Short mmCIF file of C-alpha atoms in Angstrom, two decimals:
data_model
loop_
_atom_site.label_atom_id
_atom_site.label_comp_id
_atom_site.label_asym_id
_atom_site.label_seq_id
_atom_site.Cartn_x
_atom_site.Cartn_y
_atom_site.Cartn_z
CA UNK A 1 111.81 30.07 178.45
CA UNK A 2 111.11 31.06 182.02
CA UNK A 3 107.64 30.38 183.34
CA UNK A 4 106.62 34.05 183.50
CA UNK A 5 107.50 34.50 179.82
CA UNK A 6 105.04 31.77 178.92
CA UNK A 7 102.44 33.27 181.24
CA UNK A 8 102.66 36.65 179.53
CA UNK A 9 101.72 34.99 176.25
CA UNK A 10 99.09 32.55 177.54
CA UNK A 11 97.02 35.20 179.32
CA UNK A 12 96.52 37.09 176.06
CA UNK A 13 94.38 34.18 174.87
CA UNK A 14 91.09 34.81 176.66
CA UNK A 15 89.47 31.59 177.84
CA UNK A 16 86.49 32.35 180.10
CA UNK A 17 84.25 29.35 180.71
CA UNK A 18 80.47 29.73 180.73
CA UNK A 19 78.03 28.27 183.26
CA UNK A 20 75.16 28.84 180.83
CA UNK A 21 76.54 26.52 178.14
CA UNK A 22 76.30 22.84 179.05
CA UNK A 23 78.58 21.73 176.20
CA UNK A 24 82.20 20.69 176.86
CA UNK A 25 84.11 22.87 176.55
CA UNK A 26 81.66 25.54 177.60
CA UNK A 27 83.46 28.12 175.43
CA UNK A 28 85.12 27.41 172.09
CA UNK A 29 87.93 29.89 172.81
CA UNK A 30 89.51 27.29 175.09
CA UNK A 31 90.43 25.29 172.00
CA UNK A 32 92.67 28.14 170.85
CA UNK A 33 94.86 27.79 173.91
CA UNK A 34 94.65 23.99 173.82
CA UNK A 35 95.90 23.82 170.24
CA UNK A 36 98.66 26.30 171.03
CA UNK A 37 99.81 24.14 173.94
CA UNK A 38 99.81 20.99 171.81
CA UNK A 39 102.00 22.74 169.24
CA UNK A 40 104.39 23.93 171.93
CA UNK A 41 104.55 20.48 173.53
CA UNK A 42 105.40 18.87 170.20
CA UNK A 43 108.15 21.46 169.64
CA UNK A 44 109.60 20.45 173.01
CA UNK A 45 109.61 16.82 171.93
CA UNK A 46 106.43 15.50 173.55
CA UNK A 47 105.47 13.39 170.56
CA UNK A 48 102.08 12.14 171.75
CA UNK A 49 100.73 15.59 172.70
CA UNK A 50 97.12 15.94 171.55
CA UNK A 51 93.82 17.65 172.33
CA UNK A 52 90.65 15.55 172.30
CA UNK A 53 87.16 16.52 171.20
CA UNK A 54 86.26 17.79 174.67
CA UNK A 55 89.30 20.12 174.81
CA UNK A 56 91.45 18.06 177.17
CA UNK A 57 95.15 18.25 176.36
CA UNK A 58 97.34 15.23 177.17
CA UNK A 59 101.00 14.39 176.68
CA UNK A 60 103.67 12.18 178.22
CA UNK A 61 107.41 12.31 178.74
CA UNK A 62 108.67 8.70 178.71
CA UNK A 63 110.76 7.45 181.60
CA UNK A 64 114.52 7.63 181.42
CA UNK A 65 115.91 4.25 180.40
CA UNK A 66 116.22 2.14 183.53
CA UNK A 67 113.61 4.18 185.42
CA UNK A 68 110.52 2.58 183.91
CA UNK A 69 109.62 1.08 187.29
CA UNK A 70 109.40 4.49 188.98
CA UNK A 71 105.88 5.80 189.65
CA UNK A 72 104.20 7.62 186.77
CA UNK A 73 103.73 11.16 188.02
CA UNK A 74 101.08 13.53 186.65
CA UNK A 75 100.85 17.31 186.60
CA UNK A 76 97.54 19.01 185.80
CA UNK A 77 96.40 22.62 185.32
CA UNK A 78 93.28 24.19 183.83
CA UNK A 79 93.00 26.41 180.77
CA UNK A 80 89.79 28.30 181.51
CA UNK A 81 89.37 31.43 183.59
CA UNK A 82 86.39 32.97 185.34
CA UNK A 83 84.14 35.02 183.09
CA UNK A 84 84.10 38.15 185.25
CA UNK A 85 86.36 41.04 184.23
CA UNK A 86 87.12 39.54 180.81
CA UNK A 87 85.29 42.02 178.60
CA UNK A 88 88.49 43.85 177.59
CA UNK A 89 91.70 42.42 176.13
CA UNK A 90 94.10 41.29 178.85
CA UNK A 91 97.28 43.34 179.05
CA UNK A 92 99.77 41.91 181.57
CA UNK A 93 102.02 44.50 183.23
CA UNK A 94 105.42 43.87 184.86
CA UNK A 95 106.36 45.99 187.86
CA UNK A 96 110.09 45.44 188.34
CA UNK A 97 111.64 45.88 191.78
CA UNK A 98 108.21 46.35 193.36
CA UNK A 99 108.51 48.60 196.42
CA UNK A 100 105.98 46.78 198.63
CA UNK A 101 103.65 49.79 198.75
CA UNK A 102 100.20 50.51 197.33
CA UNK A 103 100.20 50.06 193.57
CA UNK A 104 97.93 52.12 191.31
CA UNK A 105 96.88 50.24 188.20
CA UNK A 106 97.47 51.73 184.78
CA UNK A 107 93.76 51.84 183.99
CA UNK A 108 90.48 52.04 185.89
CA UNK A 109 91.71 53.81 189.02
CA UNK A 110 91.94 50.67 191.16
CA UNK A 111 94.62 50.36 193.81
CA UNK A 112 96.37 47.18 194.95
CA UNK A 113 96.21 48.09 198.61
CA UNK A 114 98.57 46.72 201.26
CA UNK A 115 95.83 47.00 203.88
CA UNK A 116 93.57 44.65 201.92
CA UNK A 117 96.49 42.49 200.79
CA UNK A 118 99.07 42.62 203.61
CA UNK A 119 101.25 39.94 201.99
CA UNK A 120 102.31 42.55 199.42
CA UNK A 121 104.93 43.91 201.80
CA UNK A 122 106.66 40.52 201.66
CA UNK A 123 106.93 40.80 197.88
CA UNK A 124 109.12 43.89 198.03
CA UNK A 125 112.02 43.71 195.58
CA UNK A 126 110.34 41.16 193.34
CA UNK A 127 108.94 41.62 189.84
CA UNK A 128 105.18 41.80 190.26
CA UNK A 129 102.85 40.86 187.39
CA UNK A 130 99.32 42.30 187.22
CA UNK A 131 96.75 43.18 184.60
CA UNK A 132 96.23 46.83 183.67
CA UNK A 133 93.46 46.95 186.28
CA UNK A 134 90.46 46.51 184.00
CA UNK A 135 90.57 42.71 183.70
CA UNK A 136 91.67 39.61 185.51
CA UNK A 137 95.27 38.63 184.88
CA UNK A 138 94.47 35.00 184.08
CA UNK A 139 97.23 33.51 186.22
CA UNK A 140 94.49 31.25 187.57
CA UNK A 141 95.46 28.93 186.12
CA UNK A 142 97.69 29.85 183.22
CA UNK A 143 100.50 30.25 185.74
CA UNK A 144 100.09 26.55 186.52
CA UNK A 145 100.23 25.71 182.82
CA UNK A 146 103.32 27.89 182.33
CA UNK A 147 105.10 26.26 185.27
CA UNK A 148 104.30 22.73 184.13
CA UNK A 149 105.44 23.52 180.59
CA UNK A 150 108.67 25.07 181.89
CA UNK A 151 109.31 22.05 184.11
CA UNK A 152 108.72 19.81 181.07
CA UNK A 153 111.25 21.79 179.04
CA UNK A 154 113.85 21.48 181.82
CA UNK A 155 113.28 17.72 182.03
CA UNK A 156 113.58 17.28 178.28
CA UNK A 157 116.69 19.48 178.03
CA UNK A 158 118.53 17.99 181.01
CA UNK A 159 119.90 14.61 182.01
CA UNK A 160 117.88 14.37 185.23
CA UNK A 161 116.69 10.75 185.50
CA UNK A 162 112.93 10.40 185.92
CA UNK A 163 109.98 8.08 185.69
CA UNK A 164 107.16 8.63 183.24
CA UNK A 165 105.70 12.13 183.49
CA UNK A 166 102.10 12.67 182.46
CA UNK A 167 100.80 16.15 181.59
CA UNK A 168 97.20 17.31 181.24
CA UNK A 169 95.46 20.64 180.76
CA UNK A 170 91.72 20.74 181.32
CA UNK A 171 88.78 22.98 180.37
CA UNK A 172 85.95 24.30 182.53
CA UNK A 173 87.48 23.95 186.00
CA UNK A 174 86.13 27.33 187.09
CA UNK A 175 82.55 26.14 186.59
CA UNK A 176 83.13 22.83 188.38
CA UNK A 177 83.25 20.60 185.30
CA UNK A 178 86.99 20.21 184.79
CA UNK A 179 87.03 16.51 185.65
CA UNK A 180 83.80 15.59 183.86
CA UNK A 181 85.50 14.00 180.85
CA UNK A 182 89.02 13.48 182.18
CA UNK A 183 90.45 10.20 180.89
CA UNK A 184 91.99 8.85 184.09
CA UNK A 185 92.76 5.46 182.56
CA UNK A 186 94.33 6.95 179.44
CA UNK A 187 96.27 9.50 181.49
CA UNK A 188 97.92 6.50 183.15
CA UNK A 189 99.50 8.29 186.09
CA UNK A 190 99.88 6.55 189.44
CA UNK A 191 99.60 9.87 191.26
CA UNK A 192 99.28 13.51 190.23
CA UNK A 193 99.35 17.08 191.43
CA UNK A 194 97.19 19.92 190.26
CA UNK A 195 99.20 23.14 190.03
CA UNK A 196 96.58 25.77 190.62
CA UNK A 197 96.60 28.98 192.62
CA UNK A 198 98.10 29.96 195.96
CA UNK A 199 101.55 31.13 196.99
CA UNK A 200 104.62 29.09 196.15
CA UNK A 201 105.08 26.38 198.76
CA UNK A 202 101.38 25.98 199.52
CA UNK A 203 100.27 22.35 199.64
CA UNK A 204 96.58 21.55 199.79
CA UNK A 205 94.90 18.20 200.19
CA UNK A 206 91.84 19.07 202.27
CA UNK A 207 88.97 20.80 200.50
CA UNK A 208 85.34 21.47 201.19
CA UNK A 209 82.57 18.97 200.85
CA UNK A 210 80.24 20.88 198.56
CA UNK A 211 76.68 20.94 197.31
CA UNK A 212 74.26 23.30 195.64
CA UNK A 213 70.88 23.81 197.30
CA UNK A 214 67.95 25.39 195.46
CA UNK A 215 64.72 26.46 197.16
CA UNK A 216 61.88 26.78 194.64
CA UNK A 217 58.94 28.61 196.16
CA UNK A 218 55.39 28.59 194.79
CA UNK A 219 53.28 31.45 196.11
CA UNK A 220 49.59 32.33 195.93
CA UNK A 221 49.09 35.70 194.29
CA UNK A 222 45.78 37.54 194.70
CA UNK A 223 44.81 41.19 194.80
CA UNK A 224 46.43 42.70 197.92
CA UNK A 225 43.14 44.33 198.84
CA UNK A 226 41.57 40.96 199.51
CA UNK A 227 44.66 38.94 200.34
CA UNK A 228 44.13 38.21 204.02
CA UNK A 229 44.27 34.50 204.72
CA UNK A 230 44.83 33.72 201.04
CA UNK A 231 48.05 35.27 199.75
CA UNK A 232 51.38 33.49 200.10
CA UNK A 233 54.09 35.90 198.99
CA UNK A 234 56.85 33.73 197.49
CA UNK A 235 59.41 36.52 197.76
CA UNK A 236 58.62 37.03 201.44
CA UNK A 237 58.88 33.29 202.06
CA UNK A 238 62.33 33.41 200.46
CA UNK A 239 63.37 36.19 202.83
CA UNK A 240 62.08 34.14 205.75
CA UNK A 241 64.14 31.13 204.65
CA UNK A 242 67.28 33.24 204.54
CA UNK A 243 66.60 34.60 208.02
CA UNK A 244 66.32 31.04 209.40
CA UNK A 245 69.95 30.30 208.54
CA UNK A 246 72.69 31.04 211.10
CA UNK A 247 74.10 34.50 210.37
CA UNK A 248 77.57 33.51 211.58
CA UNK A 249 77.84 30.70 209.00
CA UNK A 250 78.40 32.76 205.85
CA UNK A 251 81.59 33.21 203.78
CA UNK A 252 82.22 36.68 205.19
CA UNK A 253 82.09 35.33 208.76
CA UNK A 254 84.17 32.16 208.41
CA UNK A 255 87.73 31.03 207.73
CA UNK A 256 90.00 27.98 207.87
CA UNK A 257 88.00 24.80 208.37
CA UNK A 258 84.72 26.60 209.07
CA UNK A 259 81.89 25.89 206.68
CA UNK A 260 79.11 28.14 205.41
CA UNK A 261 75.84 28.66 203.59
CA UNK A 262 76.28 31.12 200.72
CA UNK A 263 73.28 32.67 199.00
CA UNK A 264 74.55 33.22 195.45
CA UNK A 265 71.31 34.05 193.66
CA UNK A 266 67.80 35.18 194.56
CA UNK A 267 65.02 36.13 192.21
CA UNK A 268 61.27 36.03 191.95
CA UNK A 269 58.00 37.75 192.70
CA UNK A 270 54.91 37.27 194.79
CA UNK A 271 53.95 34.33 192.57
CA UNK A 272 57.26 32.43 192.40
CA UNK A 273 60.73 32.77 193.84
CA UNK A 274 64.01 30.90 193.86
CA UNK A 275 66.99 30.96 196.21
CA UNK A 276 70.24 29.31 195.15
CA UNK A 277 72.87 28.44 197.77
CA UNK A 278 76.22 26.77 197.77
CA UNK A 279 76.91 24.89 201.00
CA UNK A 280 80.42 24.02 202.16
CA UNK A 281 82.14 22.24 205.05
CA UNK A 282 85.39 20.31 205.45
CA UNK A 283 83.87 18.01 208.07
CA UNK A 284 81.59 15.37 206.55
CA UNK A 285 79.32 15.19 209.62
CA UNK A 286 78.93 18.97 209.80
CA UNK A 287 78.28 19.03 206.06
CA UNK A 288 75.49 16.48 206.52
CA UNK A 289 74.08 18.58 209.37
CA UNK A 290 73.98 21.63 207.13
CA UNK A 291 72.01 19.74 204.51
CA UNK A 292 69.65 18.48 207.20
CA UNK A 293 69.15 22.05 208.40
CA UNK A 294 68.03 23.07 204.92
CA UNK A 295 65.59 20.16 204.75
CA UNK A 296 64.13 21.10 208.14
CA UNK A 297 63.62 24.69 206.97
CA UNK A 298 61.78 23.44 203.88
CA UNK A 299 59.57 21.23 206.06
CA UNK A 300 58.78 24.12 208.42
CA UNK A 301 57.83 26.37 205.49
CA UNK A 302 55.53 23.72 204.02
CA UNK A 303 53.87 23.16 207.38
CA UNK A 304 53.36 26.90 207.78
CA UNK A 305 52.22 27.82 204.26
CA UNK A 306 50.92 24.55 202.85
CA UNK A 307 52.47 21.46 201.33
CA UNK A 308 54.15 22.14 198.01
CA UNK A 309 54.98 25.76 198.81
CA UNK A 310 58.71 25.01 199.02
CA UNK A 311 60.60 22.46 196.97
CA UNK A 312 64.24 21.94 198.01
CA UNK A 313 66.69 20.37 195.58
CA UNK A 314 70.22 19.46 196.75
CA UNK A 315 72.93 18.49 194.29
CA UNK A 316 76.33 17.20 195.45
CA UNK A 317 79.24 18.94 193.72
CA UNK A 318 82.45 17.49 195.19
CA UNK A 319 83.84 15.89 198.33
CA UNK A 320 86.84 16.40 200.59
CA UNK A 321 89.77 14.66 198.89
CA UNK A 322 91.55 14.17 202.23
CA UNK A 323 90.05 10.70 202.62
CA UNK A 324 91.70 9.67 199.33
CA UNK A 325 95.01 11.45 199.94
CA UNK A 326 95.70 10.23 203.48
CA UNK A 327 96.38 6.63 202.30
CA UNK A 328 98.91 8.17 199.86
CA UNK A 329 100.40 10.65 202.29
CA UNK A 330 103.80 10.34 200.63
CA UNK A 331 102.38 12.87 198.14
CA UNK A 332 102.29 15.45 200.92
CA UNK A 333 105.55 14.44 202.56
CA UNK A 334 107.39 14.54 199.24
CA UNK A 335 105.83 17.90 198.33
CA UNK A 336 107.09 19.25 201.67
CA UNK A 337 110.54 17.83 200.97
CA UNK A 338 110.55 19.38 197.49
CA UNK A 339 109.75 22.80 198.97
CA UNK A 340 112.45 22.49 201.59
CA UNK A 341 114.99 21.40 198.97
CA UNK A 342 114.57 24.72 197.16
CA UNK A 343 114.56 26.87 200.29
CA UNK A 344 110.80 27.34 200.64
CA UNK A 345 108.98 26.73 203.92
CA UNK A 346 106.02 24.50 203.00
CA UNK A 347 102.59 25.61 204.10
CA UNK A 348 99.89 22.97 204.36
CA UNK A 349 96.44 24.49 204.53
CA UNK A 350 92.86 23.58 203.68
CA UNK A 351 91.32 24.77 200.44
CA UNK A 352 88.26 26.92 200.98
CA UNK A 353 86.93 25.76 197.64
CA UNK A 354 87.50 22.82 195.34
CA UNK A 355 89.86 21.75 192.56
CA UNK A 356 89.87 19.29 189.69
CA UNK A 357 92.06 17.22 191.99
CA UNK A 358 89.24 16.73 194.49
CA UNK A 359 87.09 14.99 191.93
CA UNK A 360 90.00 13.19 190.28
CA UNK A 361 90.98 11.74 193.66
CA UNK A 362 87.56 10.10 193.86
CA UNK A 363 87.93 8.92 190.24
CA UNK A 364 90.99 6.89 191.22
CA UNK A 365 93.80 9.44 190.74
CA UNK A 366 95.06 10.78 194.10
CA UNK A 367 95.73 14.42 193.34
CA UNK A 368 96.61 17.13 195.91
CA UNK A 369 97.25 20.73 194.86
CA UNK A 370 100.40 22.86 194.73
CA UNK A 371 100.52 26.67 194.71
CA UNK A 372 101.69 28.63 191.68
CA UNK A 373 102.91 31.79 193.43
CA UNK A 374 99.78 33.85 192.79
CA UNK A 375 97.29 35.86 194.83
CA UNK A 376 93.85 37.54 194.72
CA UNK A 377 92.41 35.45 191.93
CA UNK A 378 89.05 35.96 190.18
CA UNK A 379 89.22 39.73 189.92
CA UNK A 380 91.23 42.74 188.72
CA UNK A 381 93.52 42.62 191.78
CA UNK A 382 95.01 39.29 190.72
CA UNK A 383 98.81 39.24 190.85
CA UNK A 384 101.81 36.93 190.83
CA UNK A 385 105.58 37.32 190.94
CA UNK A 386 108.28 36.21 188.53
CA UNK A 387 110.30 34.86 191.43
CA UNK A 388 107.37 32.93 192.90
CA UNK A 389 106.78 31.25 189.55
CA UNK A 390 110.46 30.31 189.27
CA UNK A 391 110.33 28.70 192.72
CA UNK A 392 107.19 26.80 191.80
CA UNK A 393 108.98 25.36 188.78
CA UNK A 394 111.89 24.33 191.01
CA UNK A 395 109.44 22.55 193.33
CA UNK A 396 107.99 20.61 190.39
CA UNK A 397 111.48 19.63 189.29
CA UNK A 398 112.30 18.40 192.78
CA UNK A 399 109.18 16.21 192.74
CA UNK A 400 110.29 14.73 189.43
CA UNK A 401 113.68 13.89 190.99
CA UNK A 402 112.15 12.51 194.20
CA UNK A 403 109.73 10.18 192.43
CA UNK A 404 112.36 9.23 189.86
CA UNK A 405 114.40 7.35 192.46
CA UNK A 406 111.37 5.59 193.98
CA UNK A 407 110.59 2.10 192.73
CA UNK A 408 107.10 0.65 192.54
CA UNK A 409 106.44 -2.22 194.87
#
């Protein structure tokens, strides 16, 4: 099967993860896809394929005889999707010989606009895959799964010599928990790549340092007619906190390596209020400065309105994997070589987000990310091309060949 054929089937299994549920997996529907993948892996000849109680799928392709001393190479993708735009069944649509112009979806009246997505013009002549316009497509990251599975089939059906290949499919990546129960020791790979998002040929090994920051505000609520000198309006204090942050350091004002403060939730009343932020920066020093800025704001508010008015809680989420990848920079050099071998110009760029690989790198498994050929994830405009997926599979195959001829020291 070609990768896109697998994708068309995988996306029909809805697998949204849920931030509200603290169990692993956060949604039982992820087991449906996991069990399907295990069955497919066994049919291909991956005898040890299995899903564990936390919904992590593992399997290995043993090394070709005589290549047991080559590095064990891992490939990882995630099974869950975002929860937004998943209310309806997902119906993937193929647009053959796409003309590079605005595309009107079958349902919902949305338009895939070349002004908003200028890269579309470069996809002219390809077969574009979208949803019907009412849901996500689910290529994030079922495209990665499809490409890894297709690569595995090629390896098992060919005589290409290779070292041990380790495969894993994880739950709950979209809610930041994909690495929580990953069995790094049992996975037994020397190095790995996540295959998750981005155009074919994209190579990512620098991601944000990330934390969540929550301001909990306790107000003093009295009758407004006699409030002078007494009332502390928690909602107004929350607005004041937001206004103390630099307006140019928000997601809508930044790009590339620039970090930001992102207010993702605000609620409350005069009595109590809460502001939830995610804070991001590639640079560790600037990231620390951002956290210090938040602490200073909390201190200023408590000095102004009384100690205990504002409680700031900061929780680290993930760190920039670059510090773990740079000592293993062959992962990047070989990914570039793999792209070039199949006629793709590699594009190394920072991730303005995080991946399972970021956390896995700090768990002892160096793990940069490779693109799948997709675009505009996390919404109804999500799309990918058949040709981009084919190239991504070719890149994975080249990496298998490259690491197959390397011997461990």
